[in-house]
PDB file of C-alpha atoms in Angstrom:
ATOM      1  CA  UNK T   1       0.000   0.000   0.000  1.00 44.00           C
ATOM      2  CA  UNK T   2       2.105   2.964  -1.229  1.00 47.00           C
ATOM      3  CA  UNK T   3       0.007   5.501   0.641  1.00 47.00           C
ATOM      4  CA  UNK T   4       0.675   4.192   4.140  1.00 48.00           C
ATOM      5  CA  UNK T   5       3.743   1.941   4.224  1.00 56.00           C
ATOM      6  CA  UNK T   6       7.426   2.159   3.505  1.00 68.00           C
ATOM      7  CA  UNK T   7       7.777  -1.368   2.102  1.00 73.00           C
ATOM      8  CA  UNK T   8       6.102  -2.889  -0.942  1.00 77.00           C
ATOM      9  CA  UNK T   9       6.474  -6.522   0.206  1.00 77.00           C
ATOM     10  CA  UNK T  10       5.760  -7.758   3.731  1.00 79.00           C
ATOM     11  CA  UNK T  11       8.451 -10.041   5.136  1.00 78.00           C
ATOM     12  CA  UNK T  12       9.748 -11.005   8.541  1.00 77.00           C
ATOM     13  CA  UNK T  13      12.450 -13.140  10.052  1.00 72.00           C
ATOM     14  CA  UNK T  14      11.653 -15.407  12.973  1.00 72.00           C
ATOM     15  CA  UNK T  15      12.987 -18.602  14.479  1.00 75.00           C
ATOM     16  CA  UNK T  16       9.694 -20.456  14.770  1.00 76.00           C
ATOM     17  CA  UNK T  17       8.037 -22.741  12.248  1.00 80.00           C
ATOM     18  CA  UNK T  18       5.957 -21.205   9.456  1.00 82.00           C
ATOM     19  CA  UNK T  19       2.600 -22.771  10.129  1.00 87.00           C
ATOM     20  CA  UNK T  20      -1.014 -21.579  10.019  1.00 85.00           C
ATOM     21  CA  UNK T  21      -0.770 -20.042  13.497  1.00 87.00           C
ATOM     22  CA  UNK T  22       2.404 -18.106  12.649  1.00 89.00           C
ATOM     23  CA  UNK T  23       0.894 -16.909   9.370  1.00 87.00           C
ATOM     24  CA  UNK T  24      -2.175 -15.637  11.218  1.00 88.00           C
ATOM     25  CA  UNK T  25       0.026 -13.774  13.735  1.00 89.00           C
ATOM     26  CA  UNK T  26       2.093 -12.198  10.946  1.00 89.00           C
ATOM     27  CA  UNK T  27      -1.049 -11.184   9.084  1.00 91.00           C
ATOM     28  CA  UNK T  28      -2.527  -9.548  12.189  1.00 91.00           C
ATOM     29  CA  UNK T  29       0.752  -7.723  12.787  1.00 91.00           C
ATOM     30  CA  UNK T  30       0.829  -6.519   9.163  1.00 90.00           C
ATOM     31  CA  UNK T  31      -2.717  -5.210   9.502  1.00 93.00           C
ATOM     32  CA  UNK T  32      -2.146  -3.468  12.822  1.00 92.00           C
ATOM     33  CA  UNK T  33       1.134  -1.939  11.639  1.00 90.00           C
ATOM     34  CA  UNK T  34      -0.701  -0.273   8.747  1.00 90.00           C
ATOM     35  CA  UNK T  35       0.760  -2.405   5.963  1.00 88.00           C
ATOM     36  CA  UNK T  36      -2.761  -3.427   4.941  1.00 89.00           C
ATOM     37  CA  UNK T  37      -5.808  -1.194   5.051  1.00 88.00           C
ATOM     38  CA  UNK T  38      -9.444  -1.424   4.015  1.00 91.00           C
ATOM     39  CA  UNK T  39      -9.833  -1.842   0.279  1.00 91.00           C
ATOM     40  CA  UNK T  40      -6.575  -3.744  -0.176  1.00 89.00           C
ATOM     41  CA  UNK T  41      -6.492  -7.104  -1.949  1.00 86.00           C
ATOM     42  CA  UNK T  42      -4.399  -9.894  -0.427  1.00 87.00           C
ATOM     43  CA  UNK T  43      -3.421 -12.558  -2.966  1.00 85.00           C
ATOM     44  CA  UNK T  44      -2.538 -15.982  -1.538  1.00 85.00           C
ATOM     45  CA  UNK T  45      -1.827 -19.405  -2.922  1.00 82.00           C
ATOM     46  CA  UNK T  46      -3.467 -22.437  -1.357  1.00 81.00           C
ATOM     47  CA  UNK T  47      -0.520 -23.405   0.854  1.00 81.00           C
ATOM     48  CA  UNK T  48      -1.517 -25.130   4.081  1.00 82.00           C
ATOM     49  CA  UNK T  49      -0.195 -22.184   6.139  1.00 83.00           C
ATOM     50  CA  UNK T  50      -2.759 -19.937   4.427  1.00 82.00           C
ATOM     51  CA  UNK T  51      -5.750 -22.258   4.717  1.00 82.00           C
ATOM     52  CA  UNK T  52      -5.095 -24.436   7.779  1.00 79.00           C
ATOM     53  CA  UNK T  53      -6.607 -24.265  11.259  1.00 81.00           C
ATOM     54  CA  UNK T  54      -8.541 -21.048  11.903  1.00 77.00           C
ATOM     55  CA  UNK T  55      -7.312 -19.623   8.592  1.00 72.00           C
ATOM     56  CA  UNK T  56     -10.051 -21.642   6.876  1.00 76.00           C
ATOM     57  CA  UNK T  57     -12.383 -18.702   7.635  1.00 86.00           C
ATOM     58  CA  UNK T  58      -9.782 -16.065   6.777  1.00 85.00           C
ATOM     59  CA  UNK T  59     -11.601 -14.724   3.731  1.00 88.00           C
ATOM     60  CA  UNK T  60     -14.766 -13.829   5.668  1.00 91.00           C
ATOM     61  CA  UNK T  61     -12.794 -12.599   8.688  1.00 90.00           C
ATOM     62  CA  UNK T  62     -10.583 -10.184   6.695  1.00 92.00           C
ATOM     63  CA  UNK T  63     -13.527  -8.802   4.763  1.00 93.00           C
ATOM     64  CA  UNK T  64     -15.888  -8.400   7.694  1.00 94.00           C
ATOM     65  CA  UNK T  65     -13.358  -7.011  10.181  1.00 94.00           C
ATOM     66  CA  UNK T  66     -10.955  -5.020   7.966  1.00 94.00           C
ATOM     67  CA  UNK T  67     -12.569  -4.720   4.491  1.00 95.00           C
ATOM     68  CA  UNK T  68      -9.551  -6.530   3.019  1.00 93.00           C
ATOM     69  CA  UNK T  69     -10.439  -8.704   0.032  1.00 91.00           C
ATOM     70  CA  UNK T  70      -8.731 -12.089  -0.048  1.00 89.00           C
ATOM     71  CA  UNK T  71      -8.071 -13.653  -3.444  1.00 84.00           C
ATOM     72  CA  UNK T  72      -6.942 -17.291  -3.485  1.00 85.00           C
ATOM     73  CA  UNK T  73      -5.065 -18.328  -6.597  1.00 78.00           C
ATOM     74  CA  UNK T  74      -6.079 -21.548  -8.343  1.00 76.00           C
ATOM     75  CA  UNK T  75      -4.273 -24.706  -7.239  1.00 74.00           C
ATOM     76  CA  UNK T  76      -1.220 -25.712  -9.264  1.00 74.00           C
ATOM     77  CA  UNK T  77      -0.944 -22.361 -11.052  1.00 71.00           C
ATOM     78  CA  UNK T  78       2.432 -20.939  -9.929  1.00 71.00           C
ATOM     79  CA  UNK T  79       2.639 -18.846 -13.087  1.00 73.00           C
ATOM     80  CA  UNK T  80      -0.245 -16.754 -11.698  1.00 72.00           C
ATOM     81  CA  UNK T  81       1.473 -16.201  -8.362  1.00 72.00           C
ATOM     82  CA  UNK T  82       3.314 -12.861  -8.256  1.00 72.00           C
ATOM     83  CA  UNK T  83       5.377 -14.182  -5.307  1.00 75.00           C
ATOM     84  CA  UNK T  84       7.103 -16.541  -7.723  1.00 77.00           C
ATOM     85  CA  UNK T  85       8.511 -13.456  -9.428  1.00 78.00           C
ATOM     86  CA  UNK T  86       9.568 -12.042  -6.050  1.00 79.00           C
ATOM     87  CA  UNK T  87      11.532 -15.265  -5.402  1.00 77.00           C
ATOM     88  CA  UNK T  88      13.101 -15.086  -8.873  1.00 81.00           C
ATOM     89  CA  UNK T  89      14.110 -11.478  -8.242  1.00 82.00           C
ATOM     90  CA  UNK T  90      15.509 -12.425  -4.828  1.00 80.00           C
ATOM     91  CA  UNK T  91      17.675 -15.203  -6.285  1.00 82.00           C
ATOM     92  CA  UNK T  92      18.989 -12.918  -9.040  1.00 83.00           C
ATOM     93  CA  UNK T  93      19.868 -10.190  -6.530  1.00 81.00           C
ATOM     94  CA  UNK T  94      21.497 -12.647  -4.117  1.00 78.00           C
ATOM     95  CA  UNK T  95      23.753 -13.765  -6.973  1.00 78.00           C
ATOM     96  CA  UNK T  96      24.712 -10.132  -7.596  1.00 80.00           C
ATOM     97  CA  UNK T  97      25.726  -9.372  -3.997  1.00 73.00           C
ATOM     98  CA  UNK T  98      29.390  -8.393  -3.809  1.00 71.00           C
ATOM     99  CA  UNK T  99      31.541 -10.831  -1.849  1.00 67.00           C
ATOM    100  CA  UNK T 100      32.832  -8.008   0.376  1.00 69.00           C
ATOM    101  CA  UNK T 101      29.265  -7.061   1.326  1.00 67.00           C
ATOM    102  CA  UNK T 102      28.553 -10.708   2.210  1.00 66.00           C
ATOM    103  CA  UNK T 103      31.620 -10.904   4.439  1.00 69.00           C
ATOM    104  CA  UNK T 104      30.640  -7.658   6.149  1.00 71.00           C
ATOM    105  CA  UNK T 105      27.115  -8.867   6.869  1.00 67.00           C
ATOM    106  CA  UNK T 106      28.346 -12.321   7.928  1.00 67.00           C
ATOM    107  CA  UNK T 107      30.420 -10.740  10.709  1.00 71.00           C
ATOM    108  CA  UNK T 108      27.205  -9.308  12.175  1.00 69.00           C
ATOM    109  CA  UNK T 109      24.788 -12.165  11.486  1.00 65.00           C
ATOM    110  CA  UNK T 110      26.907 -15.300  11.655  1.00 65.00           C
ATOM    111  CA  UNK T 111      25.160 -18.358  10.227  1.00 63.00           C
ATOM    112  CA  UNK T 112      22.022 -16.390   9.317  1.00 69.00           C
ATOM    113  CA  UNK T 113      23.688 -14.499   6.462  1.00 70.00           C
ATOM    114  CA  UNK T 114      21.352 -15.717   3.722  1.00 72.00           C
ATOM    115  CA  UNK T 115      18.224 -14.931   5.756  1.00 75.00           C
ATOM    116  CA  UNK T 116      19.358 -11.389   6.556  1.00 74.00           C
ATOM    117  CA  UNK T 117      20.488 -10.807   2.978  1.00 76.00           C
ATOM    118  CA  UNK T 118      17.082 -11.999   1.743  1.00 78.00           C
ATOM    119  CA  UNK T 119      15.241  -9.654   4.114  1.00 77.00           C
ATOM    120  CA  UNK T 120      17.393  -6.726   2.995  1.00 78.00           C
ATOM    121  CA  UNK T 121      16.760  -7.501  -0.672  1.00 80.00           C
ATOM    122  CA  UNK T 122      13.010  -8.112  -0.298  1.00 78.00           C
ATOM    123  CA  UNK T 123      12.667  -4.911   1.724  1.00 80.00           C
ATOM    124  CA  UNK T 124      14.219  -3.053  -1.196  1.00 82.00           C
ATOM    125  CA  UNK T 125      11.638  -4.205  -3.741  1.00 82.00           C
ATOM    126  CA  UNK T 126       9.743  -1.165  -4.987  1.00 83.00           C
ATOM    127  CA  UNK T 127       6.044  -0.654  -5.633  1.00 80.00           C
ATOM    128  CA  UNK T 128       6.798  -0.346  -9.341  1.00 84.00           C
ATOM    129  CA  UNK T 129       8.471  -3.780  -9.280  1.00 83.00           C
ATOM    130  CA  UNK T 130       5.448  -5.247  -7.491  1.00 81.00           C
ATOM    131  CA  UNK T 131       3.208  -3.841 -10.238  1.00 82.00           C
ATOM    132  CA  UNK T 132       5.479  -5.510 -12.814  1.00 83.00           C
ATOM    133  CA  UNK T 133       5.263  -8.826 -10.906  1.00 80.00           C
ATOM    134  CA  UNK T 134       1.454  -8.640 -11.006  1.00 79.00           C
ATOM    135  CA  UNK T 135       1.455  -7.763 -14.706  1.00 81.00           C
ATOM    136  CA  UNK T 136       3.882 -10.616 -15.376  1.00 80.00           C
ATOM    137  CA  UNK T 137       1.615 -13.068 -13.568  1.00 78.00           C
ATOM    138  CA  UNK T 138      -1.387 -12.004 -15.648  1.00 73.00           C
ATOM    139  CA  UNK T 139      -3.391 -10.812 -12.623  1.00 69.00           C
ATOM    140  CA  UNK T 140      -3.208  -7.208 -13.814  1.00 70.00           C
ATOM    141  CA  UNK T 141      -3.526  -6.193 -17.482  1.00 68.00           C
ATOM    142  CA  UNK T 142      -0.466  -4.902 -19.304  1.00 70.00           C
ATOM    143  CA  UNK T 143      -0.412  -1.136 -19.884  1.00 65.00           C
TER     144      UNK T 143
END
């Protein structure tokens, strides 16, 4: 949401397991931090973390409580998932990181270098890039 948040892609680093409960906590945090607001559309694939446990009623909950529309992508359609393009962009940018920068970050992060590098890269993705990811996935018409 370019009007209210600094980052175009929500991401976080934590030591727990990514399960349905953790996803729900992250989603609530993203909402309460202002990342999402009424009228936004949240696009999710059908991964178990998105649909399991209490998340099975997520679509109604988000709409009724926050006016956030939830769009589930069809099963087995990764080409429609804009996150696939985020991952591709992340891999390309990780490959381009200078070795000196990696050594510098590794001194601070130790064995978590790749996770911290990924967070830094994802946090740098712009709103314009996100629009391109959506256009590339076919969810938004080309200009």
